[in-house]
C-alpha cells in the first residue's frame, strides 16, 4: 500500500492502481525517474488540488469517470499533468461536443486563399530570411496550395493549414530586429490576410504584397474577380470604390498605399481592360486612404494630403495644419486639426481655387478651449438636401479633444447663416478622446484609458436634437485589449474595433482581446452588451476584420444584410452573418452578458506577460 499526501489530504491506494497506465506521472514517480518529496510521516507529498485528485484516483481504481466537480476542463488539465492518456482522450470528446461545428449558426461562408509566388509575399530585403524560416513547412504548404482549388477547398483543409502555422511558428528563430508584430507575423504567417475592405457587393482582400478583389454573385456566391500585381513594399492601407466610377457599371477602383506611395487601378469586368491609373507620392507617411465619391484622398498627420480628382484625373498635394482626425459623410469631408479648428471640404465641387490652386476648405468651428481635435463624427440628418450644397444641410458634428472633452455642434434651419452652433458639452473622460460617434439615436465616445466607452441616448424632436430633457447617459464600459509593445500602422488599420454600422441603425464594437486570437467579441456600441462571439471556424488566428453591409440580390423580398469579414493567418477569409445575430437579439434568444467575463479574460491573456508600460522594461511606480 502507498500513502499519498495531496496538500494535507491523505490518500491510501495500491501500487497496481497507480501504475496500470504506462508512462504516467505515477509510474515515473514510483520508479524513481523523477524525484519525490515526503512529509514528516514518510508519505509521498504531491502539491496539487486534492478535490480533483479524488476524481483522478477514482478513475484509476474503477476506470470510470465520475465528476465530483462540474468543471471537466479542470479535470482534463489535471489528467494532462499526471499523464493519464486514456482519461485525457475521453475528456477531449467533451471539448468536441461543446465546440460548434463549422463555425456555428452565424458562420456564412469561407473564401479560399489565393495562391501566389511566395517571393511576391515578402519584402525583397527579407525574402531570403523568410524563405529560410519557411523551409521547414514548405513541403506541406506546397501540397496544400496545390489542393486549394475553388472546388476542393473546405473547412478541413483550412483547419489543417491553420494548425500547421500554429505548430511551426515556435521553431522559427527570431532576432531582436524582428520583435515587431509586423515582422513576426511575416515570418510566422506569410500568407496572412492583412486588410479587408468592402464596398457594395465587392470585397478587397489584402495580403502582404498584393490585393485580391472578390465579387458576390446571387447564385454563385463569392468569386475572384481580379488579382493585383505585387507591390515593392508591404501594403499598409487599402481603399475600394465599386459604385460605378466614371459612370461605368463595369468598372471598379482599387487603391493601396505603403509608406509615402499610393497606387491606383481601375478594374473592369473584362480583366484585359484593367489598367493602373498611376503611382503617386505624398512625400510623407500616409495615415489614411479612402474614397469620397469618385475622388481618392490620402491624409497624413503632418498636414499634407493628396487628392486624386476623378474628373480631371490629376493628383494634387496640398498642405494644411497638422491633421489629427477626420470623418466623411456623403461628399462632405471634415478635418480636425491640432489648432482646435474643424475644416470642411465639399468634395462634390472642384476642391481647388482656380486663381491660386489652393484647396477650397471652410473653417466650420473653433474649439472654445483651443484643444487639439482628436476625433470627429459627422451626421447628415435624413432631411439634408444632398444636391443643394452644404448650406442646406441639417448637419450635426460630434468631436472629442485631447483634454477629454466631447462636444456637439449643429447646423439646423433656424441657425442658417450663423455657422455651426455649440449645443452640448460633456466632460466625462480623463484621457484624450480617441473615437466619437453621433447617430440618430446615440452618442458614443471612447478615450485612451483602456478604451473606456461612454454612451448617451439622443433625444430628438422633428429630427433635431432636443436639449429638453437632453441626452441621457446610457452606459460606461471598456473595450479592453492587449497589444504588443510595438505595433505597426497596418495592424491598427486592420484591427480597428469600431464602432461599425450605419448611423441610422444599431452599431457594434468588435473586441479582439489579444493580437494572436482566434475569437472576437461583438458588443453593442450603445450598451456594451455582448451580441455574439465569433470563433474561427478552422482554429486559425484572426489577423484582420471588418463589418460590411452587402447589397440585396435582385430577388423579390431580399434585403441588405450585414456581415463580419475576418481575415486569417492561413490566407482564408471567413464571413459571419451579423444580421442573424441582431434578429436573435430581437427574439431574446441570445443570453444578455455584459461583454467579457473575468474568466474569459484571464484565459485569453494567460500566456502573455502583461505590463502597463509602453517601454520594454516597466518604469517603477513613484511612491
Short mmCIF file of N, CA and C in Angstrom, two decimals, residues 426-582:
data_model
loop_
_atom_site.label_atom_id
_atom_site.label_comp_id
_atom_site.label_asym_id
_atom_site.label_seq_id
_atom_site.Cartn_x
_atom_site.Cartn_y
_atom_site.Cartn_z
N UNK A 426 -19.73 67.57 -22.90
CA UNK A 426 -19.62 66.51 -21.90
C UNK A 426 -18.16 66.42 -21.46
N UNK A 427 -17.93 66.43 -20.17
CA UNK A 427 -16.57 66.32 -19.62
C UNK A 427 -16.50 65.09 -18.74
N UNK A 428 -16.52 63.92 -19.36
CA UNK A 428 -16.62 62.67 -18.61
C UNK A 428 -15.37 61.80 -18.75
N UNK A 429 -14.39 62.25 -19.54
CA UNK A 429 -13.18 61.46 -19.76
C UNK A 429 -11.98 62.14 -19.14
N UNK A 430 -11.06 61.32 -18.64
CA UNK A 430 -9.81 61.83 -18.06
C UNK A 430 -8.64 61.75 -19.03
N UNK A 431 -8.83 61.10 -20.18
CA UNK A 431 -7.79 61.00 -21.19
C UNK A 431 -8.28 61.52 -22.52
N UNK A 432 -7.39 61.61 -23.51
CA UNK A 432 -7.79 62.08 -24.84
C UNK A 432 -8.89 61.20 -25.44
N UNK A 433 -9.83 61.83 -26.11
CA UNK A 433 -10.93 61.11 -26.75
C UNK A 433 -10.43 60.60 -28.10
N UNK A 434 -10.34 59.28 -28.23
CA UNK A 434 -9.79 58.68 -29.45
C UNK A 434 -10.85 58.39 -30.50
N UNK A 435 -12.10 58.21 -30.08
CA UNK A 435 -13.19 57.92 -31.01
C UNK A 435 -14.46 58.61 -30.52
N UNK A 436 -15.27 59.04 -31.46
CA UNK A 436 -16.58 59.58 -31.13
C UNK A 436 -17.52 59.26 -32.28
N UNK A 437 -18.78 59.01 -31.97
CA UNK A 437 -19.77 58.67 -32.99
C UNK A 437 -21.11 59.25 -32.58
N UNK A 438 -21.72 60.01 -33.48
CA UNK A 438 -23.06 60.51 -33.27
C UNK A 438 -23.96 59.91 -34.34
N UNK A 439 -25.09 59.36 -33.90
CA UNK A 439 -26.02 58.73 -34.83
C UNK A 439 -27.41 59.27 -34.54
N UNK A 440 -28.38 58.64 -35.15
CA UNK A 440 -29.76 59.10 -34.98
C UNK A 440 -30.24 58.95 -33.54
N UNK A 441 -29.77 57.91 -32.85
CA UNK A 441 -30.29 57.62 -31.52
C UNK A 441 -29.26 57.71 -30.41
N UNK A 442 -27.96 57.67 -30.74
CA UNK A 442 -26.96 57.57 -29.69
C UNK A 442 -25.76 58.47 -29.96
N UNK A 443 -25.07 58.80 -28.88
CA UNK A 443 -23.76 59.44 -28.91
C UNK A 443 -22.81 58.54 -28.13
N UNK A 444 -21.69 58.17 -28.77
CA UNK A 444 -20.73 57.25 -28.16
C UNK A 444 -19.35 57.89 -28.24
N UNK A 445 -18.60 57.83 -27.14
CA UNK A 445 -17.23 58.35 -27.13
C UNK A 445 -16.31 57.33 -26.48
N UNK A 446 -15.05 57.31 -26.93
CA UNK A 446 -14.04 56.39 -26.41
C UNK A 446 -12.79 57.20 -26.08
N UNK A 447 -12.21 56.96 -24.90
CA UNK A 447 -10.98 57.65 -24.54
C UNK A 447 -9.83 56.66 -24.46
N UNK A 448 -8.63 57.18 -24.23
CA UNK A 448 -7.42 56.36 -24.28
C UNK A 448 -7.21 55.53 -23.03
N UNK A 449 -7.99 55.72 -21.99
CA UNK A 449 -7.85 54.95 -20.75
C UNK A 449 -8.49 53.58 -20.93
N UNK A 450 -7.72 52.61 -21.41
CA UNK A 450 -8.21 51.25 -21.63
C UNK A 450 -9.45 51.22 -22.52
N UNK A 451 -9.50 52.13 -23.50
CA UNK A 451 -10.65 52.22 -24.41
C UNK A 451 -11.96 52.33 -23.63
N UNK A 452 -11.98 53.26 -22.70
CA UNK A 452 -13.19 53.49 -21.90
C UNK A 452 -14.26 54.13 -22.77
N UNK A 453 -15.46 53.55 -22.75
CA UNK A 453 -16.58 53.99 -23.60
C UNK A 453 -17.67 54.59 -22.72
N UNK A 454 -18.18 55.75 -23.15
CA UNK A 454 -19.38 56.34 -22.56
C UNK A 454 -20.40 56.52 -23.67
N UNK A 455 -21.66 56.27 -23.35
CA UNK A 455 -22.72 56.40 -24.35
C UNK A 455 -23.90 57.16 -23.76
N UNK A 456 -24.61 57.87 -24.64
CA UNK A 456 -25.79 58.64 -24.26
C UNK A 456 -26.90 58.37 -25.28
N UNK A 457 -28.13 58.47 -24.85
CA UNK A 457 -29.26 58.45 -25.77
C UNK A 457 -29.52 59.87 -26.25
N UNK A 458 -29.79 60.02 -27.54
CA UNK A 458 -30.03 61.33 -28.14
C UNK A 458 -31.53 61.53 -28.30
N UNK A 459 -32.06 62.58 -27.68
CA UNK A 459 -33.48 62.91 -27.78
C UNK A 459 -33.70 63.86 -28.95
N UNK A 460 -34.68 63.54 -29.80
CA UNK A 460 -34.93 64.37 -30.98
C UNK A 460 -36.40 64.81 -31.01
N UNK A 461 -36.60 65.97 -31.62
CA UNK A 461 -37.95 66.48 -31.87
C UNK A 461 -37.98 66.98 -33.31
N UNK A 462 -38.81 66.31 -34.13
CA UNK A 462 -38.90 66.61 -35.55
C UNK A 462 -37.53 66.55 -36.23
N UNK A 463 -36.76 65.56 -35.83
CA UNK A 463 -35.47 65.32 -36.45
C UNK A 463 -34.31 66.06 -35.84
N UNK A 464 -34.54 67.07 -35.03
CA UNK A 464 -33.47 67.87 -34.44
C UNK A 464 -33.21 67.43 -33.01
N UNK A 465 -31.94 67.53 -32.59
CA UNK A 465 -31.58 67.17 -31.22
C UNK A 465 -32.27 68.11 -30.24
N UNK A 466 -32.90 67.53 -29.24
CA UNK A 466 -33.66 68.29 -28.25
C UNK A 466 -32.84 68.37 -26.97
N UNK A 467 -32.67 69.56 -26.45
CA UNK A 467 -31.92 69.74 -25.20
C UNK A 467 -32.79 69.60 -23.96
N UNK A 468 -34.09 69.42 -24.14
CA UNK A 468 -35.00 69.20 -23.01
C UNK A 468 -35.78 67.91 -23.27
N UNK A 469 -35.52 66.81 -22.60
CA UNK A 469 -34.66 66.68 -21.42
C UNK A 469 -33.18 66.55 -21.74
N UNK A 470 -32.80 66.49 -23.00
CA UNK A 470 -31.39 66.40 -23.33
C UNK A 470 -30.91 64.96 -23.42
N UNK A 471 -29.61 64.81 -23.70
CA UNK A 471 -29.01 63.49 -23.84
C UNK A 471 -28.87 62.83 -22.47
N UNK A 472 -29.34 61.59 -22.37
CA UNK A 472 -29.31 60.87 -21.11
C UNK A 472 -28.21 59.82 -21.13
N UNK A 473 -27.40 59.71 -20.05
CA UNK A 473 -26.34 58.69 -20.01
C UNK A 473 -26.93 57.29 -20.10
N UNK A 474 -26.27 56.44 -20.89
CA UNK A 474 -26.74 55.06 -21.08
C UNK A 474 -25.82 54.04 -20.42
N UNK A 475 -24.53 54.09 -20.75
CA UNK A 475 -23.63 53.03 -20.28
C UNK A 475 -22.21 53.55 -20.17
N UNK A 476 -21.42 52.82 -19.37
CA UNK A 476 -19.99 53.07 -19.23
C UNK A 476 -19.31 51.71 -19.17
N UNK A 477 -18.40 51.44 -20.10
CA UNK A 477 -17.74 50.14 -20.17
C UNK A 477 -16.40 50.30 -20.89
N UNK A 478 -15.65 49.21 -20.99
CA UNK A 478 -14.33 49.24 -21.61
C UNK A 478 -14.24 48.21 -22.73
N UNK A 479 -13.58 48.58 -23.81
CA UNK A 479 -13.23 47.63 -24.87
C UNK A 479 -11.76 47.26 -24.64
N UNK A 480 -11.55 46.39 -23.67
CA UNK A 480 -10.19 46.07 -23.23
C UNK A 480 -9.49 45.20 -24.26
N UNK A 481 -8.24 45.55 -24.58
CA UNK A 481 -7.43 44.69 -25.43
C UNK A 481 -5.97 44.80 -25.03
N UNK A 482 -5.23 43.74 -25.30
CA UNK A 482 -3.80 43.68 -25.00
C UNK A 482 -3.06 43.78 -26.32
N UNK A 483 -2.18 44.76 -26.43
CA UNK A 483 -1.43 44.96 -27.66
C UNK A 483 0.04 44.67 -27.43
N UNK A 484 0.72 44.33 -28.52
CA UNK A 484 2.16 44.14 -28.47
C UNK A 484 2.82 45.48 -28.18
N UNK A 485 4.03 45.43 -27.60
CA UNK A 485 4.73 46.67 -27.28
C UNK A 485 4.95 47.52 -28.52
N UNK A 486 5.26 46.86 -29.64
CA UNK A 486 5.45 47.57 -30.90
C UNK A 486 4.41 47.05 -31.89
N UNK A 487 3.51 47.91 -32.32
CA UNK A 487 2.50 47.53 -33.30
C UNK A 487 2.61 48.45 -34.51
N UNK A 488 2.42 47.88 -35.68
CA UNK A 488 2.55 48.64 -36.92
C UNK A 488 1.26 49.39 -37.22
N UNK A 489 1.37 50.37 -38.14
CA UNK A 489 0.19 51.10 -38.58
C UNK A 489 -0.78 50.17 -39.28
N UNK A 490 -0.24 49.19 -39.99
CA UNK A 490 -1.09 48.22 -40.69
C UNK A 490 -1.93 47.42 -39.70
N UNK A 491 -1.35 47.04 -38.57
CA UNK A 491 -2.08 46.27 -37.57
C UNK A 491 -3.25 47.07 -37.02
N UNK A 492 -3.04 48.34 -36.71
CA UNK A 492 -4.13 49.17 -36.18
C UNK A 492 -5.21 49.38 -37.23
N UNK A 493 -4.81 49.53 -38.49
CA UNK A 493 -5.79 49.73 -39.56
C UNK A 493 -6.66 48.49 -39.74
N UNK A 494 -6.06 47.30 -39.64
CA UNK A 494 -6.78 46.06 -39.89
C UNK A 494 -7.53 45.56 -38.67
N UNK A 495 -7.24 46.08 -37.49
CA UNK A 495 -7.87 45.60 -36.26
C UNK A 495 -8.55 46.72 -35.48
N UNK A 496 -9.05 47.72 -36.20
CA UNK A 496 -9.79 48.80 -35.57
C UNK A 496 -11.09 48.25 -34.99
N UNK A 497 -11.39 48.58 -33.72
CA UNK A 497 -12.53 47.95 -33.05
C UNK A 497 -13.85 48.67 -33.30
N UNK A 498 -13.87 49.74 -34.09
CA UNK A 498 -15.13 50.36 -34.46
C UNK A 498 -15.37 51.68 -33.76
N UNK A 499 -16.64 52.10 -33.66
CA UNK A 499 -17.86 51.33 -33.95
C UNK A 499 -18.14 51.19 -35.44
N UNK A 500 -18.80 50.06 -35.78
CA UNK A 500 -19.15 49.73 -37.15
C UNK A 500 -20.66 49.83 -37.33
N UNK A 501 -21.09 50.24 -38.52
CA UNK A 501 -22.52 50.26 -38.83
C UNK A 501 -22.97 51.62 -39.32
N UNK A 502 -24.12 51.63 -39.99
CA UNK A 502 -24.70 52.87 -40.47
C UNK A 502 -25.21 53.70 -39.29
N UNK A 503 -25.22 55.02 -39.46
CA UNK A 503 -25.57 55.91 -38.35
C UNK A 503 -27.07 55.99 -38.10
N UNK A 504 -27.86 55.38 -38.96
CA UNK A 504 -29.30 55.31 -38.70
C UNK A 504 -29.71 53.92 -38.25
N UNK A 505 -28.73 53.11 -37.82
CA UNK A 505 -29.00 51.74 -37.40
C UNK A 505 -28.15 51.43 -36.18
N UNK A 506 -28.32 50.21 -35.63
CA UNK A 506 -27.51 49.79 -34.49
C UNK A 506 -26.06 49.61 -34.91
N UNK A 507 -25.15 50.00 -34.03
CA UNK A 507 -23.73 49.88 -34.29
C UNK A 507 -23.09 48.95 -33.28
N UNK A 508 -21.93 48.41 -33.65
CA UNK A 508 -21.27 47.42 -32.80
C UNK A 508 -19.79 47.74 -32.67
N UNK A 509 -19.21 47.29 -31.56
CA UNK A 509 -17.77 47.24 -31.37
C UNK A 509 -17.31 45.79 -31.60
N UNK A 510 -16.12 45.63 -32.17
CA UNK A 510 -15.52 44.31 -32.34
C UNK A 510 -14.29 44.26 -31.44
N UNK A 511 -14.34 43.44 -30.41
CA UNK A 511 -13.28 43.38 -29.41
C UNK A 511 -12.38 42.18 -29.67
N UNK A 512 -11.12 42.47 -29.98
CA UNK A 512 -10.09 41.43 -30.13
C UNK A 512 -9.13 41.61 -28.96
N UNK A 513 -9.17 40.69 -28.02
CA UNK A 513 -8.50 40.89 -26.73
C UNK A 513 -6.99 40.82 -26.87
N UNK A 514 -6.47 39.84 -27.59
CA UNK A 514 -5.03 39.67 -27.74
C UNK A 514 -4.68 39.66 -29.22
N UNK A 515 -3.44 40.00 -29.60
CA UNK A 515 -3.09 40.06 -31.02
C UNK A 515 -3.28 38.74 -31.75
N UNK A 516 -2.82 37.65 -31.18
CA UNK A 516 -2.93 36.35 -31.84
C UNK A 516 -4.11 35.59 -31.24
N UNK A 517 -5.31 36.00 -31.63
CA UNK A 517 -6.54 35.42 -31.10
C UNK A 517 -7.35 34.80 -32.22
N UNK A 518 -8.10 33.75 -31.88
CA UNK A 518 -8.97 33.12 -32.87
C UNK A 518 -10.44 33.45 -32.61
N UNK A 519 -10.71 34.44 -31.75
CA UNK A 519 -12.10 34.79 -31.49
C UNK A 519 -12.26 36.29 -31.30
N UNK A 520 -13.47 36.76 -31.62
CA UNK A 520 -13.83 38.17 -31.49
C UNK A 520 -15.11 38.27 -30.68
N UNK A 521 -15.20 39.30 -29.85
CA UNK A 521 -16.40 39.57 -29.08
C UNK A 521 -17.12 40.75 -29.71
N UNK A 522 -18.36 40.54 -30.14
CA UNK A 522 -19.16 41.57 -30.79
C UNK A 522 -20.08 42.17 -29.74
N UNK A 523 -19.97 43.50 -29.53
CA UNK A 523 -20.72 44.17 -28.47
C UNK A 523 -21.46 45.38 -29.03
N UNK A 524 -22.63 45.64 -28.49
CA UNK A 524 -23.41 46.80 -28.90
C UNK A 524 -22.71 48.07 -28.45
N UNK A 525 -22.60 49.04 -29.35
CA UNK A 525 -21.88 50.27 -29.01
C UNK A 525 -22.63 51.12 -28.00
N UNK A 526 -23.94 50.98 -27.94
CA UNK A 526 -24.73 51.82 -27.04
C UNK A 526 -24.72 51.34 -25.60
N UNK A 527 -24.64 50.02 -25.40
CA UNK A 527 -24.75 49.47 -24.05
C UNK A 527 -23.56 48.63 -23.62
N UNK A 528 -22.75 48.18 -24.57
CA UNK A 528 -21.64 47.29 -24.24
C UNK A 528 -22.06 45.85 -24.08
N UNK A 529 -23.36 45.54 -24.22
CA UNK A 529 -23.83 44.17 -24.07
C UNK A 529 -23.29 43.31 -25.20
N UNK A 530 -23.01 42.06 -24.87
CA UNK A 530 -22.48 41.14 -25.87
C UNK A 530 -23.58 40.72 -26.83
N UNK A 531 -23.28 40.86 -28.12
CA UNK A 531 -24.21 40.42 -29.15
C UNK A 531 -23.92 38.98 -29.54
N UNK A 532 -22.66 38.65 -29.75
CA UNK A 532 -22.27 37.28 -30.11
C UNK A 532 -20.76 37.16 -29.97
N UNK A 533 -20.27 35.94 -30.11
CA UNK A 533 -18.84 35.66 -30.12
C UNK A 533 -18.51 34.97 -31.43
N UNK A 534 -17.54 35.50 -32.15
CA UNK A 534 -17.09 34.91 -33.40
C UNK A 534 -15.82 34.12 -33.12
N UNK A 535 -15.86 32.82 -33.35
CA UNK A 535 -14.69 31.96 -33.14
C UNK A 535 -14.31 31.32 -34.46
N UNK A 536 -13.05 31.43 -34.82
CA UNK A 536 -12.56 30.96 -36.11
C UNK A 536 -13.03 29.54 -36.39
N UNK A 537 -13.60 29.32 -37.58
CA UNK A 537 -14.15 28.02 -37.91
C UNK A 537 -13.08 26.96 -38.08
N UNK A 538 -11.85 27.36 -38.41
CA UNK A 538 -10.79 26.39 -38.64
C UNK A 538 -9.69 26.47 -37.59
N UNK A 539 -9.88 27.28 -36.55
CA UNK A 539 -8.88 27.39 -35.49
C UNK A 539 -7.72 28.30 -35.81
N UNK A 540 -7.71 28.94 -36.96
CA UNK A 540 -6.60 29.82 -37.33
C UNK A 540 -6.75 31.17 -36.65
N UNK A 541 -5.64 31.90 -36.57
CA UNK A 541 -5.62 33.20 -35.91
C UNK A 541 -6.28 34.24 -36.81
N UNK A 542 -7.08 35.11 -36.20
CA UNK A 542 -7.72 36.20 -36.92
C UNK A 542 -6.73 37.36 -37.01
N UNK A 543 -6.33 37.70 -38.22
CA UNK A 543 -5.33 38.75 -38.43
C UNK A 543 -5.94 40.08 -38.80
N UNK A 544 -7.18 40.13 -39.25
CA UNK A 544 -7.85 41.38 -39.62
C UNK A 544 -9.35 41.13 -39.64
N UNK A 545 -10.13 42.22 -39.59
CA UNK A 545 -11.58 42.07 -39.62
C UNK A 545 -12.22 43.40 -40.00
N UNK A 546 -13.46 43.32 -40.45
CA UNK A 546 -14.26 44.50 -40.75
C UNK A 546 -15.72 44.09 -40.76
N UNK A 547 -16.61 45.08 -40.69
CA UNK A 547 -18.05 44.87 -40.80
C UNK A 547 -18.52 45.58 -42.06
N UNK A 548 -19.32 44.87 -42.87
CA UNK A 548 -19.76 45.45 -44.15
C UNK A 548 -21.16 44.96 -44.47
N UNK A 549 -21.96 45.86 -45.04
CA UNK A 549 -23.32 45.52 -45.46
C UNK A 549 -23.34 45.29 -46.96
N UNK A 550 -23.72 44.08 -47.36
CA UNK A 550 -23.81 43.74 -48.78
C UNK A 550 -25.19 44.07 -49.31
N UNK A 551 -25.22 44.51 -50.55
CA UNK A 551 -26.48 44.90 -51.16
C UNK A 551 -27.36 43.67 -51.37
N UNK A 552 -28.67 43.90 -51.39
CA UNK A 552 -29.61 42.80 -51.58
C UNK A 552 -29.56 42.31 -53.01
N UNK A 553 -29.95 41.07 -53.19
CA UNK A 553 -29.98 40.48 -54.53
C UNK A 553 -31.19 40.99 -55.30
N UNK A 554 -31.29 40.57 -56.53
CA UNK A 554 -32.39 41.01 -57.38
C UNK A 554 -33.68 40.26 -57.09
N UNK A 555 -33.63 39.28 -56.19
CA UNK A 555 -34.83 38.51 -55.89
C UNK A 555 -35.83 39.36 -55.10
N UNK A 556 -37.10 39.09 -55.29
CA UNK A 556 -38.15 39.84 -54.61
C UNK A 556 -38.12 39.52 -53.11
N UNK A 557 -38.21 40.56 -52.30
CA UNK A 557 -38.25 40.39 -50.86
C UNK A 557 -36.89 40.33 -50.19
N UNK A 558 -35.82 40.32 -50.94
CA UNK A 558 -34.49 40.26 -50.34
C UNK A 558 -34.10 41.63 -49.79
N UNK A 559 -33.33 41.64 -48.72
CA UNK A 559 -32.90 42.86 -48.07
C UNK A 559 -31.39 42.84 -47.89
N UNK A 560 -30.78 44.03 -47.76
CA UNK A 560 -29.33 44.06 -47.48
C UNK A 560 -29.04 43.37 -46.15
N UNK A 561 -27.89 42.73 -46.09
CA UNK A 561 -27.51 42.02 -44.87
C UNK A 561 -26.11 42.45 -44.46
N UNK A 562 -25.91 42.49 -43.15
CA UNK A 562 -24.61 42.88 -42.60
C UNK A 562 -23.80 41.63 -42.28
N UNK A 563 -22.51 41.71 -42.58
CA UNK A 563 -21.60 40.59 -42.36
C UNK A 563 -20.34 41.09 -41.66
N UNK A 564 -19.73 40.18 -40.92
CA UNK A 564 -18.39 40.40 -40.39
C UNK A 564 -17.43 39.59 -41.24
N UNK A 565 -16.44 40.25 -41.81
CA UNK A 565 -15.41 39.59 -42.61
C UNK A 565 -14.15 39.49 -41.75
N UNK A 566 -13.65 38.27 -41.56
CA UNK A 566 -12.44 38.06 -40.78
C UNK A 566 -11.37 37.47 -41.68
N UNK A 567 -10.22 38.15 -41.75
CA UNK A 567 -9.06 37.62 -42.45
C UNK A 567 -8.20 36.82 -41.50
N UNK A 568 -7.60 35.75 -41.99
CA UNK A 568 -6.92 34.80 -41.11
C UNK A 568 -5.47 34.58 -41.51
N UNK A 569 -4.72 34.00 -40.58
CA UNK A 569 -3.29 33.80 -40.77
C UNK A 569 -2.98 32.80 -41.87
N UNK A 570 -3.93 31.93 -42.21
CA UNK A 570 -3.70 30.93 -43.26
C UNK A 570 -4.17 31.41 -44.63
N UNK A 571 -4.58 32.67 -44.75
CA UNK A 571 -4.97 33.22 -46.04
C UNK A 571 -6.45 33.17 -46.33
N UNK A 572 -7.24 32.54 -45.50
CA UNK A 572 -8.68 32.46 -45.75
C UNK A 572 -9.38 33.72 -45.25
N UNK A 573 -10.57 33.95 -45.79
CA UNK A 573 -11.47 34.99 -45.31
C UNK A 573 -12.78 34.31 -44.92
N UNK A 574 -13.18 34.46 -43.67
CA UNK A 574 -14.41 33.84 -43.18
C UNK A 574 -15.47 34.92 -43.01
N UNK A 575 -16.71 34.59 -43.36
CA UNK A 575 -17.81 35.56 -43.37
C UNK A 575 -18.86 35.11 -42.36
N UNK A 576 -19.32 36.06 -41.54
CA UNK A 576 -20.25 35.77 -40.45
C UNK A 576 -21.47 36.67 -40.59
N UNK A 577 -22.65 36.08 -40.37
CA UNK A 577 -23.92 36.77 -40.60
C UNK A 577 -24.29 37.59 -39.37
N UNK A 578 -24.01 38.89 -39.41
CA UNK A 578 -24.32 39.76 -38.28
C UNK A 578 -25.81 40.09 -38.22
N UNK A 579 -26.49 40.08 -39.37
CA UNK A 579 -27.93 40.36 -39.38
C UNK A 579 -28.69 39.30 -38.59
N UNK A 580 -28.27 38.04 -38.71
CA UNK A 580 -28.92 36.98 -37.93
C UNK A 580 -28.71 37.19 -36.44
N UNK A 581 -27.54 37.66 -36.04
CA UNK A 581 -27.29 37.93 -34.62
C UNK A 581 -28.22 39.01 -34.10
N UNK A 582 -28.49 40.04 -34.91
CA UNK A 582 -29.43 41.09 -34.50
C UNK A 582 -30.86 40.54 -34.41
#
